[in-house]
Coordinates of C-alpha atoms in Angstrom, one line a residue:
Chain A
M1 CA -23.1 -34.0 -28.0
E2 CA -22.2 -33.5 -24.3
L3 CA -18.8 -32.0 -23.8
I4 CA -17.1 -34.0 -20.9
Y5 CA -13.6 -32.5 -21.1
G6 CA -12.2 -29.3 -22.5
H7 CA -10.0 -26.3 -21.8
P8 CA -11.3 -24.4 -18.7
K9 CA -13.2 -21.3 -19.6
S10 CA -11.5 -19.2 -17.0
L11 CA -8.0 -20.1 -18.3
K12 CA -6.9 -18.3 -21.4
P13 CA -6.2 -20.6 -24.4
I14 CA -2.5 -19.5 -24.7
Q15 CA 0.8 -21.2 -24.2
T16 CA 2.4 -20.4 -20.9
K17 CA 6.0 -19.1 -20.5
Y18 CA 6.8 -21.6 -17.8
C19 CA 9.7 -24.0 -18.2
P20 CA 9.2 -27.7 -19.3
G21 CA 8.2 -29.8 -16.2
C22 CA 7.2 -26.7 -14.1
G23 CA 4.1 -27.2 -11.9
H24 CA 2.5 -23.8 -12.3
G25 CA 0.7 -24.6 -15.5
V26 CA -1.0 -27.6 -14.0
I27 CA -1.9 -25.7 -10.8
H28 CA -3.3 -22.8 -12.9
R29 CA -5.5 -25.3 -14.7
L30 CA -6.7 -26.9 -11.5
I31 CA -7.7 -23.5 -10.1
C32 CA -9.6 -22.7 -13.3
E33 CA -11.4 -26.1 -13.5
V34 CA -12.7 -25.5 -9.9
I35 CA -13.7 -21.9 -10.7
D36 CA -15.6 -23.1 -13.7
E37 CA -17.3 -25.9 -11.7
L38 CA -18.4 -23.4 -9.1
G39 CA -19.5 -20.9 -11.8
V40 CA -17.7 -18.0 -10.2
Q41 CA -15.4 -16.7 -13.0
E42 CA -16.9 -13.2 -13.0
R43 CA -16.5 -12.9 -9.2
S44 CA -13.0 -14.3 -8.8
I45 CA -10.0 -12.1 -8.1
I46 CA -6.5 -13.3 -7.9
T47 CA -3.6 -11.6 -6.1
N48 CA -0.5 -12.5 -7.9
P49 CA 2.9 -13.1 -6.2
V50 CA 6.3 -11.9 -7.3
G51 CA 8.2 -14.9 -8.7
C52 CA 7.7 -17.0 -11.9
S53 CA 3.9 -16.9 -11.5
I54 CA 4.0 -13.1 -11.8
W55 CA 2.8 -14.1 -15.3
A56 CA -0.4 -15.5 -13.9
D57 CA -2.4 -12.4 -15.0
L58 CA -1.6 -13.4 -18.6
Y59 CA -3.3 -16.7 -18.2
F60 CA -6.2 -16.3 -15.7
D61 CA -9.3 -14.9 -17.4
F62 CA -10.6 -13.0 -14.4
D63 CA -9.5 -9.9 -12.4
S64 CA -6.1 -9.7 -10.8
V65 CA -4.2 -7.5 -8.4
Q66 CA -0.4 -7.4 -8.3
P67 CA 1.1 -6.5 -4.9
P68 CA 4.7 -6.2 -3.8
H69 CA 6.8 -9.4 -3.0
G70 CA 5.5 -11.1 0.1
R71 CA 2.7 -8.6 0.7
T72 CA 0.1 -10.6 -1.2
P73 CA -1.8 -11.8 1.9
A74 CA -2.1 -8.1 3.1
A75 CA -3.4 -7.0 -0.3
A76 CA -5.7 -10.0 -0.5
T77 CA -7.0 -8.9 2.9
G78 CA -7.9 -5.5 1.5
V79 CA -9.5 -7.0 -1.6
K80 CA -11.6 -9.6 0.3
R81 CA -12.8 -7.1 2.9
V82 CA -14.1 -4.8 0.1
H83 CA -15.6 -7.7 -1.9
P84 CA -16.7 -10.3 0.7
D85 CA -18.9 -12.1 -1.9
H86 CA -16.0 -12.7 -4.3
L87 CA -13.7 -15.7 -4.5
V88 CA -10.3 -14.2 -3.6
I89 CA -7.2 -16.3 -4.4
C90 CA -3.9 -15.4 -2.9
Y91 CA -1.3 -17.2 -5.1
Q92 CA 2.1 -17.4 -3.5
G93 CA 5.5 -19.1 -3.9
D94 CA 7.8 -20.3 -1.1
G95 CA 10.0 -17.2 -1.1
D96 CA 7.0 -14.9 -1.2
L97 CA 5.1 -16.7 1.5
A98 CA 7.6 -18.2 3.8
A99 CA 10.5 -15.7 3.7
I100 CA 9.8 -12.1 2.8
G101 CA 6.1 -12.3 3.6
T102 CA 6.2 -14.4 6.7
A103 CA 4.5 -11.8 8.9
E104 CA 1.8 -11.1 6.3
I105 CA 0.8 -14.8 5.9
I106 CA 0.8 -15.6 9.7
H107 CA -1.4 -12.6 10.6
A108 CA -3.8 -13.0 7.6
A109 CA -4.2 -16.6 8.6
N110 CA -4.5 -15.7 12.3
R111 CA -7.2 -13.1 11.6
G112 CA -9.1 -15.8 9.7
E113 CA -9.2 -13.8 6.5
K114 CA -11.7 -15.4 4.3
F115 CA -9.6 -15.9 1.2
T116 CA -7.8 -19.0 -0.1
T117 CA -4.0 -19.1 -0.3
I118 CA -2.6 -21.4 -3.0
F119 CA 1.0 -21.9 -1.8
V120 CA 3.3 -23.3 -4.5
N121 CA 6.2 -25.0 -2.8
N122 CA 9.1 -25.9 -5.1
A123 CA 11.8 -25.6 -2.5
I124 CA 13.7 -23.0 -4.6
Y125 CA 13.6 -19.4 -5.9
G126 CA 12.5 -19.8 -9.5
M127 CA 12.5 -16.5 -11.3
T128 CA 15.7 -15.1 -9.8
G129 CA 17.5 -18.3 -10.7
G130 CA 17.7 -21.0 -8.1
Q131 CA 18.5 -19.4 -4.8
M132 CA 17.9 -21.2 -1.5
A133 CA 14.3 -20.9 -0.3
P134 CA 12.9 -21.2 3.2
T135 CA 11.5 -24.6 2.1
T136 CA 14.8 -25.8 0.5
L137 CA 15.6 -29.3 1.9
I138 CA 18.6 -30.0 4.1
G139 CA 21.5 -30.9 1.7
Q140 CA 19.7 -29.5 -1.4
K141 CA 21.9 -27.4 -3.5
A142 CA 21.1 -23.8 -4.6
T143 CA 23.1 -21.0 -6.0
T144 CA 23.2 -19.4 -2.6
A145 CA 23.8 -22.8 -0.9
P146 CA 26.4 -24.2 -3.4
Y147 CA 27.4 -27.0 -1.0
G148 CA 23.9 -27.8 -0.1
R149 CA 21.7 -26.4 2.7
D150 CA 23.5 -26.7 5.9
A151 CA 21.4 -25.9 8.9
D152 CA 24.1 -26.1 11.6
E153 CA 27.6 -25.2 10.6
A154 CA 26.7 -22.7 7.9
G155 CA 23.7 -21.5 9.8
M156 CA 21.2 -21.7 6.9
G157 CA 18.3 -22.8 9.1
Y158 CA 15.8 -25.6 8.5
P159 CA 13.1 -26.0 5.9
I160 CA 9.8 -24.6 7.1
Q161 CA 6.6 -26.8 7.1
V162 CA 4.2 -24.0 6.5
C163 CA 0.9 -26.0 6.9
E164 CA 2.0 -27.4 10.3
M165 CA 3.1 -23.9 11.4
L166 CA -0.1 -22.2 10.5
A167 CA -2.2 -25.1 12.0
T168 CA -1.5 -23.7 15.4
L169 CA -3.4 -20.5 14.6
G170 CA -7.0 -20.0 15.6
G171 CA -8.0 -18.3 12.3
T172 CA -7.0 -21.3 10.1
K173 CA -9.9 -23.6 9.1
Y174 CA -8.6 -25.7 6.3
L175 CA -4.9 -26.5 5.5
A176 CA -4.1 -29.2 3.0
R177 CA -0.9 -30.2 1.2
G178 CA -1.1 -31.7 -2.2
S179 CA 1.4 -32.4 -5.0
V180 CA 1.4 -32.3 -8.8
N181 CA 4.0 -34.9 -9.4
N182 CA 1.6 -37.6 -10.7
A183 CA -2.0 -38.0 -11.9
A184 CA -3.3 -39.4 -8.6
N185 CA -1.8 -36.5 -6.6
V186 CA -3.1 -33.9 -9.1
R187 CA -6.6 -35.3 -8.7
K188 CA -6.3 -35.1 -4.9
T189 CA -4.9 -31.6 -5.1
K190 CA -7.9 -30.5 -7.1
Q191 CA -10.2 -31.9 -4.4
Y192 CA -8.4 -29.9 -1.8
I193 CA -8.7 -26.7 -3.9
K194 CA -12.4 -27.3 -4.4
K195 CA -13.0 -27.8 -0.7
A196 CA -11.0 -24.7 0.2
F197 CA -12.9 -22.5 -2.4
E198 CA -16.3 -23.8 -1.3
A199 CA -15.4 -23.1 2.3
Q200 CA -14.3 -19.6 1.4
L201 CA -17.6 -19.0 -0.5
R202 CA -19.4 -20.2 2.7
G203 CA -17.4 -17.6 4.6
E204 CA -15.5 -20.1 6.8
G205 CA -12.2 -18.5 7.8
F206 CA -8.7 -18.9 6.4
T207 CA -8.1 -21.7 3.9
M208 CA -4.8 -22.8 2.2
V209 CA -3.7 -25.5 -0.1
E210 CA 0.1 -26.0 -0.2
I211 CA 1.1 -27.7 -3.5
L212 CA 4.5 -29.4 -3.9
S213 CA 5.6 -28.5 -7.4
P214 CA 8.7 -29.4 -9.5
C215 CA 11.2 -26.8 -10.7
P216 CA 13.5 -29.0 -12.9
T217 CA 15.2 -25.9 -14.4
N218 CA 16.5 -24.7 -11.1
W219 CA 16.9 -28.2 -9.6
G220 CA 19.3 -28.9 -12.6
M221 CA 17.2 -31.9 -13.8
Q222 CA 15.2 -33.2 -16.7
P223 CA 11.5 -32.8 -16.3
C224 CA 10.8 -36.5 -15.5
E225 CA 13.7 -36.6 -13.1
G226 CA 12.1 -33.6 -11.3
Q227 CA 8.9 -35.6 -10.7
E228 CA 11.0 -38.5 -9.2
W229 CA 13.1 -36.2 -7.1
L230 CA 10.0 -34.5 -5.7
E231 CA 8.5 -37.9 -4.8
A232 CA 11.7 -39.2 -3.2
N233 CA 12.8 -36.1 -1.3
M234 CA 10.0 -33.6 -0.8
I235 CA 7.0 -35.8 0.0
P236 CA 8.8 -37.7 2.9
F237 CA 9.4 -34.3 4.6
Y238 CA 6.3 -32.4 3.5
K239 CA 3.5 -34.9 4.3
L240 CA 0.6 -34.9 1.9
G241 CA -3.0 -34.7 3.1
E242 CA -5.3 -32.5 5.1
I243 CA -3.1 -31.1 7.8
K244 CA -6.0 -29.2 9.5
N245 CA -9.7 -29.4 8.7
L246 CA -12.2 -27.6 11.0
L247 CA -14.7 -27.0 8.2
G248 CA -18.4 -27.4 9.1
G249 CA -20.8 -30.0 7.7
A250 CA -19.9 -32.8 5.4
E251 CA -16.6 -31.2 4.4
G252 CA -15.4 -31.3 8.0
G253 CA -12.5 -33.3 9.3
K254 CA -13.0 -36.4 11.3
Chain B
M1 CA -24.4 13.1 9.5
A2 CA -25.0 16.7 8.8
E3 CA -22.5 19.5 9.2
E4 CA -21.6 20.2 12.9
K5 CA -19.1 22.0 15.1
R6 CA -17.1 20.1 17.6
L7 CA -14.0 20.6 19.8
M8 CA -11.6 17.9 18.7
K9 CA -7.9 16.9 18.6
G10 CA -6.4 17.1 15.1
N11 CA -6.0 13.3 15.0
E12 CA -9.6 12.8 15.7
A13 CA -10.8 15.5 13.3
I14 CA -8.8 13.8 10.5
A15 CA -10.4 10.5 11.3
E16 CA -13.9 11.9 11.4
A17 CA -13.4 13.8 8.2
A18 CA -12.2 10.7 6.5
I19 CA -15.3 8.8 7.6
R20 CA -17.5 11.6 6.3
A21 CA -15.6 11.6 3.0
G22 CA -16.6 8.1 2.4
C23 CA -13.5 6.2 3.6
T24 CA -14.8 2.6 3.8
A25 CA -11.5 0.8 4.6
Y26 CA -8.9 1.9 7.1
F27 CA -5.7 0.1 8.1
G28 CA -3.3 1.3 10.8
Y29 CA -0.6 0.4 13.2
P30 CA 0.0 2.0 16.6
I31 CA 2.6 4.8 16.6
T32 CA 2.9 8.0 18.6
P33 CA 1.8 10.8 18.0
Q34 CA -1.1 9.6 15.8
N35 CA -2.6 7.0 18.1
E36 CA -5.9 8.9 18.6
L37 CA -6.5 8.7 14.9
T38 CA -6.3 4.9 14.8
A39 CA -8.3 4.5 18.0
Y40 CA -11.0 6.8 16.6
M41 CA -11.2 4.8 13.4
A42 CA -11.3 1.5 15.4
K43 CA -14.5 2.6 17.1
H44 CA -16.3 4.7 14.5
M45 CA -15.5 2.6 11.4
L46 CA -16.9 -0.5 13.1
D47 CA -19.9 1.6 14.2
H48 CA -20.5 2.5 10.5
K49 CA -20.0 -1.2 9.5
R50 CA -16.9 -0.3 7.5
T51 CA -13.5 -2.1 7.5
F52 CA -11.0 -1.4 10.2
I53 CA -8.0 -3.6 10.7
Q54 CA -5.1 -3.0 13.2
A55 CA -2.4 -4.5 10.9
E56 CA 0.6 -6.5 12.0
S57 CA 2.9 -3.8 10.6
E58 CA 3.1 -0.6 8.7
V59 CA 4.1 -2.6 5.7
A60 CA 1.0 -4.8 5.9
A61 CA -1.2 -1.7 6.5
I62 CA -0.2 0.0 3.3
N63 CA -0.5 -3.2 1.4
M64 CA -4.1 -3.7 2.7
V65 CA -4.7 -0.1 1.5
Y66 CA -3.2 -1.2 -1.9
G67 CA -5.6 -4.2 -2.0
A68 CA -8.7 -2.2 -0.9
A69 CA -7.9 0.6 -3.3
A70 CA -7.4 -1.9 -6.1
A71 CA -10.8 -3.3 -5.3
G72 CA -12.3 0.2 -5.6
A73 CA -12.8 1.4 -2.0
R74 CA -11.9 4.8 -0.6
S75 CA -9.0 3.6 1.6
M76 CA -6.7 5.2 4.1
T77 CA -3.8 4.6 6.4
S78 CA -2.1 6.8 8.9
S79 CA 1.2 6.8 10.8
S80 CA 4.0 8.9 12.0
S81 CA 7.5 9.4 10.5
P82 CA 9.3 6.0 11.2
G83 CA 6.1 4.2 10.2
M84 CA 5.9 6.3 7.0
S85 CA 9.4 5.1 6.1
L86 CA 8.1 1.5 6.3
K87 CA 5.2 2.4 4.0
Q88 CA 7.3 3.8 1.2
E89 CA 7.5 0.5 -0.6
G90 CA 3.7 0.3 -0.8
I91 CA 3.4 4.0 -1.7
S92 CA 5.6 3.4 -4.7
Y93 CA 3.4 0.5 -5.8
C94 CA 0.3 2.6 -5.3
C95 CA 1.8 5.2 -7.5
G96 CA 3.0 2.7 -10.1
A97 CA -0.5 1.1 -10.2
D98 CA -2.3 4.5 -10.2
L99 CA -4.2 3.7 -7.1
P100 CA -6.1 6.5 -5.3
C101 CA -5.8 6.4 -1.5
V102 CA -5.2 8.7 1.4
L103 CA -2.0 8.6 3.6
V104 CA -1.7 10.6 6.8
N105 CA 1.7 11.4 8.3
V106 CA 1.4 13.0 11.8
A107 CA 5.2 13.7 11.7
R108 CA 7.6 13.5 14.6
S109 CA 11.3 14.1 14.7
G110 CA 14.0 11.9 13.4
P111 CA 16.2 10.4 12.1
G112 CA 15.8 6.8 13.3
L113 CA 13.5 6.5 16.2
G114 CA 14.2 10.2 16.9
G115 CA 11.6 11.6 19.3
I116 CA 7.9 11.8 19.5
S117 CA 7.7 15.6 19.5
P118 CA 6.5 17.4 16.3
G119 CA 8.8 17.6 13.3
Q120 CA 8.9 18.7 9.7
A121 CA 11.9 16.7 8.6
D122 CA 9.9 14.3 6.4
Y123 CA 9.5 17.0 3.7
F124 CA 12.0 15.5 1.3
Q125 CA 10.5 12.0 1.8
S126 CA 7.0 13.2 1.2
T127 CA 7.5 15.5 -1.7
R128 CA 10.2 13.6 -3.7
G129 CA 8.5 10.1 -3.9
G130 CA 10.0 8.4 -0.8
G131 CA 10.1 5.0 -2.4
H132 CA 11.8 3.7 -5.5
G133 CA 11.1 4.8 -9.0
D134 CA 10.0 8.0 -10.8
Y135 CA 6.9 9.3 -9.1
F136 CA 5.2 12.0 -7.2
H137 CA 1.9 12.3 -5.3
L138 CA -0.1 15.2 -3.9
V139 CA 1.0 16.4 -0.4
L140 CA -1.3 18.7 1.6
A141 CA -0.1 20.5 4.8
P142 CA -2.8 21.6 7.2
K143 CA -2.1 24.5 9.7
S144 CA -5.0 23.9 12.0
V145 CA -7.5 21.3 13.2
Q146 CA -10.1 22.9 10.9
E147 CA -7.8 22.7 7.9
A148 CA -6.7 19.1 8.7
A149 CA -10.4 18.1 8.6
E150 CA -11.1 20.0 5.3
L151 CA -8.0 18.8 3.5
T152 CA -8.6 15.2 4.6
Y153 CA -12.2 15.4 3.3
E154 CA -11.0 16.8 0.0
A155 CA -8.0 14.4 -0.3
F156 CA -10.3 11.5 -1.1
D157 CA -11.8 13.5 -4.0
L158 CA -8.3 14.6 -5.3
A159 CA -7.1 11.0 -5.0
D160 CA -10.0 9.7 -7.1
K161 CA -9.7 12.6 -9.6
W162 CA -6.0 12.1 -10.3
R163 CA -5.8 8.4 -9.5
M164 CA -2.9 8.8 -7.1
P165 CA -2.2 8.6 -3.3
V166 CA -2.8 11.9 -1.5
M167 CA -0.7 12.5 1.6
I168 CA -1.8 14.7 4.5
L169 CA 1.5 15.9 6.0
A170 CA 0.6 17.2 9.5
D171 CA 2.9 17.2 12.5
G172 CA 2.5 16.0 16.1
L173 CA 1.3 19.5 17.2
I174 CA -1.5 19.6 14.6
G175 CA -2.4 16.0 15.6
Q176 CA -2.4 16.6 19.3
M177 CA -3.9 20.0 19.8
M178 CA -7.6 20.7 20.3
E179 CA -9.5 23.3 18.4
G180 CA -13.0 23.9 17.3
V181 CA -13.8 22.3 13.9
N182 CA -16.7 22.6 11.6
L183 CA -17.2 19.1 10.2
P184 CA -18.5 18.6 6.6
A185 CA -21.6 16.5 5.9
Q186 CA -21.4 12.8 5.4
R187 CA -20.9 11.8 1.7
D188 CA -23.5 9.5 0.3
L189 CA -21.4 6.4 -0.7
A190 CA -23.7 5.8 -3.7
T191 CA -22.6 9.1 -5.2
L192 CA -18.9 8.5 -5.0
P193 CA -17.0 8.3 -8.4
K194 CA -17.3 5.0 -10.2
K195 CA -14.0 3.1 -10.7
P196 CA -14.4 1.0 -13.9
W197 CA -10.7 0.1 -13.7
A198 CA -10.9 -1.6 -10.3
A199 CA -10.9 -5.3 -9.5
G200 CA -14.2 -7.0 -8.6
G201 CA -17.8 -6.6 -9.6
Q202 CA -17.3 -7.9 -13.2
A203 CA -20.5 -9.9 -13.0
K204 CA -22.6 -6.6 -12.9
D205 CA -21.7 -5.5 -16.4
H206 CA -19.6 -8.4 -17.9
R207 CA -16.8 -5.9 -18.8
P208 CA -13.4 -7.1 -19.9
I209 CA -11.1 -8.3 -17.0
N210 CA -9.1 -5.7 -15.1
H211 CA -5.5 -6.1 -13.9
V212 CA -4.3 -3.7 -11.2
T213 CA -0.5 -3.8 -11.5
S214 CA 2.7 -1.7 -11.6
I215 CA 4.7 -4.2 -13.6
N216 CA 5.7 -3.9 -17.2
L217 CA 8.8 -5.7 -18.4
V218 CA 8.8 -4.1 -21.8
P219 CA 11.1 -1.0 -21.4
A220 CA 9.5 1.1 -24.2
E221 CA 6.0 0.5 -22.8
L222 CA 7.0 1.2 -19.3
E223 CA 8.7 4.4 -20.4
A224 CA 5.5 5.5 -22.2
S225 CA 3.4 4.8 -19.1
V226 CA 5.8 6.8 -16.8
K227 CA 5.8 9.6 -19.3
A228 CA 2.0 9.6 -19.4
R229 CA 1.9 9.8 -15.6
F230 CA 4.3 12.8 -15.8
K231 CA 2.0 14.5 -18.2
R232 CA -0.7 14.1 -15.5
Y233 CA 1.7 15.6 -13.0
D234 CA 2.0 18.7 -15.3
E235 CA -1.8 19.0 -15.2
I236 CA -1.8 18.8 -11.4
K237 CA 0.9 21.5 -11.2
A238 CA -1.3 23.7 -13.4
Q239 CA -4.6 23.1 -11.5
E240 CA -3.9 22.1 -7.9
V241 CA -1.3 24.4 -6.4
R242 CA -2.6 26.1 -3.3
Y243 CA -1.1 28.6 -0.9
E244 CA -2.1 31.3 1.5
E245 CA -0.6 34.8 1.5
V246 CA -0.4 37.4 4.3
N247 CA 0.8 41.0 3.8
I248 CA 2.9 40.2 0.8
D249 CA 2.6 43.6 -1.0
K250 CA 4.1 45.8 1.6
A251 CA 6.8 43.3 2.6
E252 CA 10.5 43.4 1.6
L253 CA 11.0 40.0 3.3
V254 CA 8.6 37.1 2.8
L255 CA 8.4 34.3 5.4
V256 CA 7.8 30.9 3.9
G257 CA 6.4 28.1 6.1
Y258 CA 3.8 25.4 6.3
G259 CA 1.8 23.7 9.0
T260 CA 3.0 24.5 12.5
G261 CA 6.0 26.4 11.1
A262 CA 3.6 28.8 9.3
R263 CA 1.7 29.4 12.6
V264 CA 4.9 30.4 14.3
A265 CA 5.9 32.6 11.2
L266 CA 2.5 34.3 11.3
G267 CA 3.0 35.1 15.0
A268 CA 6.4 36.6 14.2
L269 CA 4.9 38.6 11.3
E270 CA 2.4 40.2 13.7
M271 CA 5.1 41.0 16.3
A272 CA 7.2 42.6 13.6
K273 CA 4.2 44.7 12.5
K274 CA 3.9 46.1 16.0
L275 CA 7.5 47.3 15.7
G276 CA 6.7 48.9 12.3
I277 CA 8.5 46.2 10.3
E278 CA 6.5 44.9 7.4
V279 CA 7.1 41.2 6.5
G280 CA 4.9 38.9 4.5
L281 CA 4.0 35.2 4.7
L282 CA 3.7 32.7 1.9
R283 CA 2.2 29.4 3.3
P284 CA 2.2 26.5 0.8
V285 CA -0.9 24.3 1.4
T286 CA 0.2 21.9 -1.4
L287 CA 3.8 20.9 -0.7
W288 CA 3.7 18.9 -3.9
P289 CA 3.0 20.6 -6.2
F290 CA 4.9 23.4 -4.6
P291 CA 3.9 27.0 -5.4
E292 CA 7.0 27.5 -7.4
K293 CA 5.5 30.0 -9.9
R294 CA 4.5 32.3 -7.1
V295 CA 7.9 32.1 -5.5
A296 CA 9.5 32.9 -8.8
E297 CA 7.1 35.9 -9.3
L298 CA 8.0 37.3 -5.9
A299 CA 11.7 36.7 -6.5
A300 CA 11.4 38.7 -9.7
K301 CA 9.8 41.5 -7.8
G302 CA 12.9 41.7 -5.6
K303 CA 11.5 40.1 -2.4
K304 CA 13.8 38.3 0.0
F305 CA 12.7 35.1 1.6
L306 CA 13.1 33.5 5.0
A307 CA 12.0 29.8 5.2
V308 CA 10.9 28.8 8.7
E309 CA 10.8 25.1 9.3
M310 CA 11.0 22.4 12.1
S311 CA 13.9 20.8 10.4
M312 CA 17.5 21.6 9.3
G313 CA 16.1 23.0 6.1
Q314 CA 14.2 21.0 3.5
M315 CA 11.4 23.1 2.0
V316 CA 13.9 25.9 1.7
E317 CA 15.5 24.0 -1.2
D318 CA 12.2 24.3 -3.1
V319 CA 12.2 28.0 -2.4
K320 CA 15.7 28.2 -3.7
L321 CA 14.9 26.2 -6.8
A322 CA 11.9 28.4 -7.6
A323 CA 13.8 31.6 -6.8
A324 CA 16.5 30.4 -9.2
G325 CA 19.2 32.7 -7.9
K326 CA 17.1 35.8 -8.4
A327 CA 16.5 36.4 -4.7
E328 CA 18.1 36.0 -1.4
V329 CA 16.8 32.9 0.4
N330 CA 17.4 32.5 4.1
F331 CA 16.6 29.8 6.5
Y332 CA 15.7 29.5 10.2
G333 CA 14.8 26.2 11.7
R334 CA 14.8 24.1 14.8
C335 CA 14.8 20.3 14.8
G336 CA 14.7 17.3 17.1
G337 CA 11.2 18.1 18.2
M338 CA 12.0 21.7 19.1
I339 CA 9.6 24.3 17.7
P340 CA 10.9 27.7 16.7
T341 CA 9.4 30.5 18.9
E342 CA 7.9 33.6 17.4
E343 CA 10.6 35.6 19.3
E344 CA 13.4 33.6 17.6
V345 CA 11.9 34.1 14.2
L346 CA 11.4 37.9 14.9
A347 CA 15.1 38.1 15.9
E348 CA 16.0 36.5 12.6
I349 CA 13.8 38.9 10.7
R350 CA 15.4 41.9 12.5
R351 CA 18.9 40.5 11.9
L352 CA 18.2 40.1 8.1
L353 CA 16.5 43.5 7.7
K354 CA 18.9 45.2 10.1
K355 CA 15.9 46.8 11.8

C-alpha cells in the first residue's frame, strides 16, 4: 500500500515542549516535510536561535549549530561557506532577528548569503515571558509595555516590517510572508518554504520566509483566540504573500 | 608552497602562516594596528579559493568563526584590543561548545578607545576567559615576526588537539615591525585532523546527527561537562607550558616579560651584563597556561623577580601567585602606548640590586 501521509522522517517522533496553540510545532513540521520531499535530510544543517525554539535541536533529526542570541545569521554564514552544497536553515524569532541581531540579518541578507532564514514572528518575546518585541503591534500589551506599545509618548518605537525592510537590499532574492493561523495559510507557507529551499539549493542568494505565528501563552489568550487575534491584528499590518521574488526560471516573480 | 624566507611585517607573517597552516575560513573587521593582516587575508585567501569575509562587526566576525569552526573548518579572526572586547561573547560560546579556532589580538593601549600604540594591558582579558562563564583557552605570545609565524602555524594544531580557541596575543609593535621570517610549508588540507563531531557531511557515512552547542539546562549535567573541560585544562597545563630562559643560573634577579616587553628586558639584561651585573630572563611563551611551576622553583631557590610589562601590572599577578610569598616580586611597566626603554629597566635593576 502506498503511504500518502505520515510523520516526516526528518522530524523526531516525540512530543514538543511548546505551549498549546504555539506555531513552532507546525513550522518545524513544514520544514521537515519539505526536507523530506527534497531528499536532503543528511545534508541539512539548522542554526538554532535563542528563544523558545532553542529546543529545535531536540526535534529536528539533522545536524544543528547553536550560536549566541541574534548571531544566528553570522554563524549560518560560516556554516554555509564551509558547506555550500548543504541546505542551511537559519531559524530565528523576532527578538533574535529584529532586535539583538539586526546588524547580522541585514548584512547576511545584503551579502546574499545562500542560506534560508525562517523568521518566526509572534510579536512577543516568548521564552523570557512576554516582553515587547520589535514586531509587537501598536497598542499590544507586553510585560515591558504594560499599557500597550506606545510609539510616540513612551518612545517605544514602531513594529518593524522585516520583509519590506530587507527587500531594499541587493542580496535578497526571495522574501515571503506566510502564517500558520489556518489550514489554507499553512499550505501557502509550505509552498514559500519549498520555493526558498529549492532556490537555496540552486545557489540563488538570500532567501527568507517570515511566518506569523501565535503565542497564546504570552498574549494571554486561549489557543483558538490566538488564531483569531493573529488574523484580526497581525495580518492587516504584516501583509501575506511574496514580498520580493527575483528567482530565476519558473519560480520567478511576475 | 614550500618553506621560504621573506621580509615581512608581523601582521602579514601571521596571515601567511595561517594560510599555510590550512586556515580555510577567515573573518575580520578593520581595526588598527592589525589592518595589514585582514588586507593580506583578503587578497590571499581569495587567491587560494578560500573563504574571506569582511564582517559587519567584530561580533559578527567571531560568530562567523563559530559557524565555520562548527562546520569543521580551520577558522580564524584577528583584531586589536577594543575589537577583542567585542569578540568575548563569541569566544565564551566557542569555549562552551569546544570549538577549535584561532584568534589574533594585535594589542593596543586602552582602556576604551585608548590609543593605537602597542600595549600589553589585555593580559587579564586574554588569560582569564574574557567572556562570561568558567573557561580558559591557550594564549601564545610571540616576541618576533618569526615566532609570530611559527606560533600561528602551530596554533591551528593546538586548537584541533585540545578542541579550544587558541589566541595569539601579539602587540602593535610585533604586528607592525618588519623582520626576516622563515615560512613553514603549506599543509595539505587532506591530511588535517578529521572532525567527526562537526556539523555537515552526514551523507558520507550516515553517522548519528551532531549538535554543536554550549547549552545544557540540567545543572548536574552542565557541572559535569565544565568539570570534564577543567580536567582537560589540567592536561594542557601538564603538557603545553612553554617559556624561554636566559642566564637564569647566575642571576640573583630574574626579569619576567613576554612579547615586546621581553625584548626590552633582554636588552636591559645585556646592558647589565656589561656592567658586571648578572640578571636572568624568564619569557613565558604560553601566557595561559602560565609557567607557574618554573616560577615557583626559582622562588624556592631564592631568586627575586622583576616583571616588565607594557601595562600597569597584569602578568606580575601570575608571578606573585606562583611565587606564593616565597620571593620578592617587583614590577616595572609603562602604559598608554609607551614602551619601557632598556635604560629604564636597567635603572630599575640597579635600584633593586643596589648596584
